[in-house]
Coordinates of C-alpha atoms and ligand atoms in Angstrom, one line a residue:
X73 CA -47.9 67.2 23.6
X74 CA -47.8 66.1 26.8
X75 CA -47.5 68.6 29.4
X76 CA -47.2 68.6 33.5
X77 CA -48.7 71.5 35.4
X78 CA -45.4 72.4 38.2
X79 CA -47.5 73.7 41.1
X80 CA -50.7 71.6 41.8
X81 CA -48.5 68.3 40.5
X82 CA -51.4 67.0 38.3
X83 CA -50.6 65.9 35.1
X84 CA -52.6 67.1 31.5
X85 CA -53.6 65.1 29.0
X86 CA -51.2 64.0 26.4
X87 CA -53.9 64.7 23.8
X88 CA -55.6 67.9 25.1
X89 CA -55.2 70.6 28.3
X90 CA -57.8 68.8 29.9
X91 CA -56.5 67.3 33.2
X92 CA -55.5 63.7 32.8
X93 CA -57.1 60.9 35.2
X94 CA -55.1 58.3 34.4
X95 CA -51.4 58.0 33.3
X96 CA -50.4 54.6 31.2
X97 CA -46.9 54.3 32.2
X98 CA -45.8 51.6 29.7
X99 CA -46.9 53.3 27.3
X100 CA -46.2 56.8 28.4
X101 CA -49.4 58.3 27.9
X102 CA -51.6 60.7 30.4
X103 CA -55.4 60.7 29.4
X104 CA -58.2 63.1 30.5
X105 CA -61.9 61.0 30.8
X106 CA -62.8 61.6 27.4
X107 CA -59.6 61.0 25.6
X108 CA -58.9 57.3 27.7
X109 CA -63.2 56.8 26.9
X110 CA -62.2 56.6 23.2
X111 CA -59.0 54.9 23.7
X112 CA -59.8 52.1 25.6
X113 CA -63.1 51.4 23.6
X114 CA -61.0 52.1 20.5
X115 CA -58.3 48.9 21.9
X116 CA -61.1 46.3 23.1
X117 CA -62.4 46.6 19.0
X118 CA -59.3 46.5 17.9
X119 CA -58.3 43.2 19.8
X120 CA -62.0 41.7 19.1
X121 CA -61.7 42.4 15.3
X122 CA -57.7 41.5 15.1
X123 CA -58.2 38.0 16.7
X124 CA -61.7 37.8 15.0
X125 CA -63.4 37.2 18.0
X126 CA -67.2 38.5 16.9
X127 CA -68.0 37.5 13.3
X128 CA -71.4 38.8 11.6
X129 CA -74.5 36.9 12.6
X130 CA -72.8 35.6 16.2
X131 CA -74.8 35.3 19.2
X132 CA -72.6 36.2 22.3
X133 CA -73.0 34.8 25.6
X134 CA -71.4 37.0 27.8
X135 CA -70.3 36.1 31.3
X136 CA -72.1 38.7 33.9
X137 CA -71.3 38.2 37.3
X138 CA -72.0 42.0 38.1
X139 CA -68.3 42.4 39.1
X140 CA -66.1 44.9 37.9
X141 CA -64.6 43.2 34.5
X142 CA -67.8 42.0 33.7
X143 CA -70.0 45.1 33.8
X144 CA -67.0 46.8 31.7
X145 CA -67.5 44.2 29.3
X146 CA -70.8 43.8 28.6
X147 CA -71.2 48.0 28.7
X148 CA -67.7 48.1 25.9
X149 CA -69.6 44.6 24.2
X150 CA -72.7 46.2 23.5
X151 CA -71.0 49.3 21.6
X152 CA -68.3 46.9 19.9
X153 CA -70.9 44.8 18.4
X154 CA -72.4 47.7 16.4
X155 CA -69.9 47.6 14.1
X156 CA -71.1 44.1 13.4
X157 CA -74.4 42.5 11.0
X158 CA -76.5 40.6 13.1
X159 CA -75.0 40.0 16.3
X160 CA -76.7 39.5 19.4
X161 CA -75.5 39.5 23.2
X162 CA -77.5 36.8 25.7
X163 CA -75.9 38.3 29.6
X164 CA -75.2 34.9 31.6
X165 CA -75.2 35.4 35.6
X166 CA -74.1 32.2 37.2
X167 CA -74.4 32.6 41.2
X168 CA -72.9 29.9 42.8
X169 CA -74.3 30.5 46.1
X170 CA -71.6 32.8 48.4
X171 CA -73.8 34.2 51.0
X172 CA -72.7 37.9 51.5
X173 CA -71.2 37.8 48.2
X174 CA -72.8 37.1 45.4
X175 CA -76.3 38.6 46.0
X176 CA -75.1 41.7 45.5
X177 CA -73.3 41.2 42.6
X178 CA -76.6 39.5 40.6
X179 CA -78.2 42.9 41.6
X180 CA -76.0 44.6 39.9
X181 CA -76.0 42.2 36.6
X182 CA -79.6 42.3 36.8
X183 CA -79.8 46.5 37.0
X184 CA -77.1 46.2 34.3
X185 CA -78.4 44.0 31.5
X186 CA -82.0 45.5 32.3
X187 CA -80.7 48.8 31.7
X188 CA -78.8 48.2 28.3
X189 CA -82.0 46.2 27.0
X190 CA -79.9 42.9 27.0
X191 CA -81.6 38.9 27.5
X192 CA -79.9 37.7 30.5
X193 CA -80.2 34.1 32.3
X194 CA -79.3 33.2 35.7
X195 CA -78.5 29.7 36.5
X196 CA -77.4 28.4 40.0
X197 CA -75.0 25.6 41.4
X198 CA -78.4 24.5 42.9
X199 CA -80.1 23.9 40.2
X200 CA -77.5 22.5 38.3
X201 CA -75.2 20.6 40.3
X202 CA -77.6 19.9 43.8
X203 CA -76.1 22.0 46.2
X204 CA -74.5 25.6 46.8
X205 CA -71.1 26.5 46.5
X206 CA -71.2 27.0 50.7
X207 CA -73.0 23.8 51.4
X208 CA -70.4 21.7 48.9
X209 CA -67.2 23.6 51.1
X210 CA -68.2 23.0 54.3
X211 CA -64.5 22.1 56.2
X212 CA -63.5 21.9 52.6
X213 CA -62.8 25.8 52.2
X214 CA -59.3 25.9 51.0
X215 CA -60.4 24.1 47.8
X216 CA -63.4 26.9 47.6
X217 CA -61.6 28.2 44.2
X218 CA -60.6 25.4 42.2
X219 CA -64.1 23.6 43.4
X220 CA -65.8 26.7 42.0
X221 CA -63.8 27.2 39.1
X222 CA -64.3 23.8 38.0
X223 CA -68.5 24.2 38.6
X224 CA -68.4 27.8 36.9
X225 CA -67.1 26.8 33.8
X226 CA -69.9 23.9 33.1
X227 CA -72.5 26.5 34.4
X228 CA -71.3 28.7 32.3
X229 CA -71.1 26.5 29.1
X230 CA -74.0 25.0 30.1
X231 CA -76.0 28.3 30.0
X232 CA -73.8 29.4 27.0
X233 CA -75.7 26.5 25.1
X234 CA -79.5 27.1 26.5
X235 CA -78.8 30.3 24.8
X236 CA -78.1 29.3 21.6
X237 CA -74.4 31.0 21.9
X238 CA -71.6 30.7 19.7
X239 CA -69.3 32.3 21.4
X240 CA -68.5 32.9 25.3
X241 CA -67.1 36.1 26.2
X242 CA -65.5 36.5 29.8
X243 CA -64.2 39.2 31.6
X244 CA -60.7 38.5 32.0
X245 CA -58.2 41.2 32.0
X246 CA -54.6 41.8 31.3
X247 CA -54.2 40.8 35.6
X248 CA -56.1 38.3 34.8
X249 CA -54.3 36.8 31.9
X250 CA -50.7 37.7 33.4
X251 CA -52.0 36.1 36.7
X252 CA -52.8 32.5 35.3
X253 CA -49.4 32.1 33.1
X254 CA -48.1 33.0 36.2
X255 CA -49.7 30.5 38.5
X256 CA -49.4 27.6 35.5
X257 CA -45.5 27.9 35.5
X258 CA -45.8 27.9 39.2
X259 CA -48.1 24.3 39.3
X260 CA -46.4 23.2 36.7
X261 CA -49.2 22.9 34.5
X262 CA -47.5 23.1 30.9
X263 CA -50.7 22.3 28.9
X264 CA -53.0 24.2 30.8
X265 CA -50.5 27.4 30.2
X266 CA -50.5 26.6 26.3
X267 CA -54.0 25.5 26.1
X268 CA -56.2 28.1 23.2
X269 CA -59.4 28.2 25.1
X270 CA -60.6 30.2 21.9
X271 CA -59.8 27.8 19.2
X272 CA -62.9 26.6 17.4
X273 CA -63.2 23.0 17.7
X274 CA -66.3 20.6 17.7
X275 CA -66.4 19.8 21.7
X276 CA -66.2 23.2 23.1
X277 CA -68.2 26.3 22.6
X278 CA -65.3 29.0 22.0
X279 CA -64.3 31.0 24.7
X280 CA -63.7 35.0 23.8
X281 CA -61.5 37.5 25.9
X282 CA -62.3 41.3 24.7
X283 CA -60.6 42.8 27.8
X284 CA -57.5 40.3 28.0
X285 CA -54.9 43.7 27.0
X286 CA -57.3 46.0 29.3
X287 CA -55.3 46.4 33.3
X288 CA -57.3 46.6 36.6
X289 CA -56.6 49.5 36.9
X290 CA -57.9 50.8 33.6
X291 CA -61.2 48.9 34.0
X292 CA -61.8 50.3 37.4
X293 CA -61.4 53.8 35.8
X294 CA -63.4 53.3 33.0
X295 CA -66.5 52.3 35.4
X296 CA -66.1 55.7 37.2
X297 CA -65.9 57.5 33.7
X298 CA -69.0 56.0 32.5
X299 CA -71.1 56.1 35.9
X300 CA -70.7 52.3 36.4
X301 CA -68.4 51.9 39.5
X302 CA -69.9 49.9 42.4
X303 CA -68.1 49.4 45.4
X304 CA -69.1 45.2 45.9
X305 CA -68.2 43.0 48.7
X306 CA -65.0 40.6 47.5
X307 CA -65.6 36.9 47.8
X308 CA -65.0 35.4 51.3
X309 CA -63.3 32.8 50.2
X310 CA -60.7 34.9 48.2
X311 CA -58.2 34.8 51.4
X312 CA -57.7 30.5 50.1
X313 CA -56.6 31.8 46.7
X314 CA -53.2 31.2 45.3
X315 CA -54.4 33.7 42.7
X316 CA -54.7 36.3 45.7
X317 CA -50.7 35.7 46.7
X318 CA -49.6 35.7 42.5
X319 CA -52.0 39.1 42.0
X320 CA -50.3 41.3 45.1
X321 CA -46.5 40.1 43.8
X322 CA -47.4 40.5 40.1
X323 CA -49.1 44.2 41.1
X324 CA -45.7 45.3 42.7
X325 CA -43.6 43.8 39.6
X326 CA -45.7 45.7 37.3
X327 CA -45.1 49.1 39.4
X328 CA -41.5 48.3 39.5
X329 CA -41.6 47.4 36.4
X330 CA -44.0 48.4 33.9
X331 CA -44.8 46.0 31.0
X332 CA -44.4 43.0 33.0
X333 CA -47.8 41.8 32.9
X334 CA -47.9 42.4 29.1
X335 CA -44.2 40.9 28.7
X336 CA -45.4 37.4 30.2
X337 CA -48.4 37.2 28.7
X338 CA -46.5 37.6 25.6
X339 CA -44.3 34.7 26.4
X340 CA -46.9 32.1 26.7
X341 CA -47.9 33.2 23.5
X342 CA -44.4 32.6 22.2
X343 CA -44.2 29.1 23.9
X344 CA -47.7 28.1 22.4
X345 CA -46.0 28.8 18.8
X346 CA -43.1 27.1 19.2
X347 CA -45.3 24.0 20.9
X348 CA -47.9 24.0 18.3
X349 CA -47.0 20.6 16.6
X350 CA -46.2 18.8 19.7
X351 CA -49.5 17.4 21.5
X352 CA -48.9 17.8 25.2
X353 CA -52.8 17.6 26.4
X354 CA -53.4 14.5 24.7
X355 CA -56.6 13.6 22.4
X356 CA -59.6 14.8 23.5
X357 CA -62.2 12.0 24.2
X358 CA -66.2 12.1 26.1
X359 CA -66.8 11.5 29.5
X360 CA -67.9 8.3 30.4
X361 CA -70.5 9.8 33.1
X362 CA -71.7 12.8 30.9
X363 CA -70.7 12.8 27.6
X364 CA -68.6 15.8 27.9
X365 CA -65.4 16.5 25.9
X366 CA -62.5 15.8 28.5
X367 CA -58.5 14.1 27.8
X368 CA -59.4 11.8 30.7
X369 CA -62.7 8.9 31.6
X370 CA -64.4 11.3 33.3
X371 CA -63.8 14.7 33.4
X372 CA -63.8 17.5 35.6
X373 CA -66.8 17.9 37.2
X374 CA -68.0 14.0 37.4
X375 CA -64.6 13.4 38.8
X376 CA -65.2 16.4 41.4
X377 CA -68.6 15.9 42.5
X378 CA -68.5 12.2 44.5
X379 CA -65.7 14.3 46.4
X380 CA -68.4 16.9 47.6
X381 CA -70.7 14.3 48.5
X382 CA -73.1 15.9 51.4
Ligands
LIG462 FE1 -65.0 31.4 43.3 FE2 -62.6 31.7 44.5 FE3 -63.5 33.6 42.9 FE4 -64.7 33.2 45.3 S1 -62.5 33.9 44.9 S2 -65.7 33.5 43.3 S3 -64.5 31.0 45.5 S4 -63.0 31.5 42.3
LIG463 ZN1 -68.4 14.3 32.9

């Protein structure tokens, strides 16, 4: 069915003669607005109910930082959980305190969850760990992302628990996802590239990834479908991020390429199985500071903070 139009160079859509907005090359698709609407909402169900991430009677924190990922996943969220019995959604906006940033992005998570109805909370590095994610960096910048991402995660869990959550959801995408296997081979890091962040266990709350087979590129076109696209300042500290480096190569690999992302994302997945008997985090034990499930005395965040000491 699909069909190209010679003169103007445009493409139609593979399901319809509308003309198409996006084109899927790995899976060698064009889709008008309407047709990609119902496909992608159709995909982020599919992987929710297929890896049984929402069960009946679940209350979902979801993780709102009024970015891009997030506001597509609270928007696809609140229409995937209709298919459920009882579910409820509980928008959690953690601002860590980025001046320039992050104001404007907890704007937008505020407009957002105020818009669909939905409880939000917003905690702050402030309140919960003393200081502001500036003020703790200060001549410390190139550590801004593993300092934050260290911080975010407890906020995050943290808030996940004052709201009564069973479940975490995050924005992650397919980037995402093919990002972090990448930069875990590259550090090394063999159980952190294995580790099930959704597995239920009794120490952590489970983490959920609705968007984890949803591109970039495909979330950014969804917000303009649905009205939703913000342009929002990036994170000044982005420029210290390894991430930033493995995103621009893994981007050309994928245009190169397509299916790359997918493929290694795939791979960890295949490693994990064949790994699954053989314990290479080690037991997980309680902090000695705060009582917090960690595979070392102290974990993350009591071992960070005496480092950030004002
Ligand atoms: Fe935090 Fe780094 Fe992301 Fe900025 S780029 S929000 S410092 S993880
Ligand atoms: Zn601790």
């Amino acid at each position: 069915m699909t069909a190209a139009s010679p003169c103007s160079g445009r493409s139609t859509c593979s399901c319809c003669t509308k003309s198409a907005v996006i084109s899927l090359r790995d899976r060698n698709l064009q889709l008008c607005g309407d047709h990609f609407r119902e496909d992608l909402e159709a995909r982020v169900s599919q992987t929710v109910r297929e890896n049984t991430m929402i069960r009946d009677g679940d209350r979902i924190a979801v993780a709102l930082s009024g970015g891009k990922d997030s506001t597509a996943l609270l928007l696809l969220l609140d229409k995937v959980v209709k298919d459920y019995t009882g579910v409820s959604l509980a928008a959690i906006t953690v601002d860590e305190g980025i001046a320039g940033y992050r104001e404007d992005t907890v704007v937008s998570a505020v407009r957002l969850a105020a818009d669909l109805g939905i409880e939000h909370r917003i905690v702050s590095f402030p309140e919960l760990f003393g200081a502001s994610l500036d003020t703790f960096l200060k001549g410390k910048e190139t550590r801004a992302c593993t300092v934050c991402g260290i911080l975010r995660k407890k906020a995050l869990a943290t808030a996940a628990q004052q709201a009564g959550a069973d479940r975490l959801a995050t924005g992650h995408n397919l980037n995402d996802e093919a990002q972090s296997v990448l930069m875990n081979v590259l550090r090394g890091d063999l159980p952190r590239l294995i580790r099930d962040s959704g597995k239920e266990t009794e120490f952590f709350i489970p983490r959920i990834k609705p968007l984890q087979e949803i591109s970039e590129k495909e979330i950014a076109v969804y917000l303009m479908i649905r009205g939703a696209w913000r342009e929002l300042p990036e994170c000044p500290y982005t420029r210290y991020a390894l991430r930033a480096e493995v995103r621009t190569m893994l981007s050309k690999l994928e245009y190169d390429y397509p299916g790359t992302m997918k493929r290694l994302i795939q791979s960890r997945k295949t490693l994990s199985a064949c790994l699954k008997k053989s314990d290479v985090s080690g037991p997980l034990q309680h902090c000695k500071q705060c009582g917090d499930p960690c595979s070392r005395e102290l974990c993350q965040v009591c071992s960070l903070l005496p480092s950030l000491r004002l």
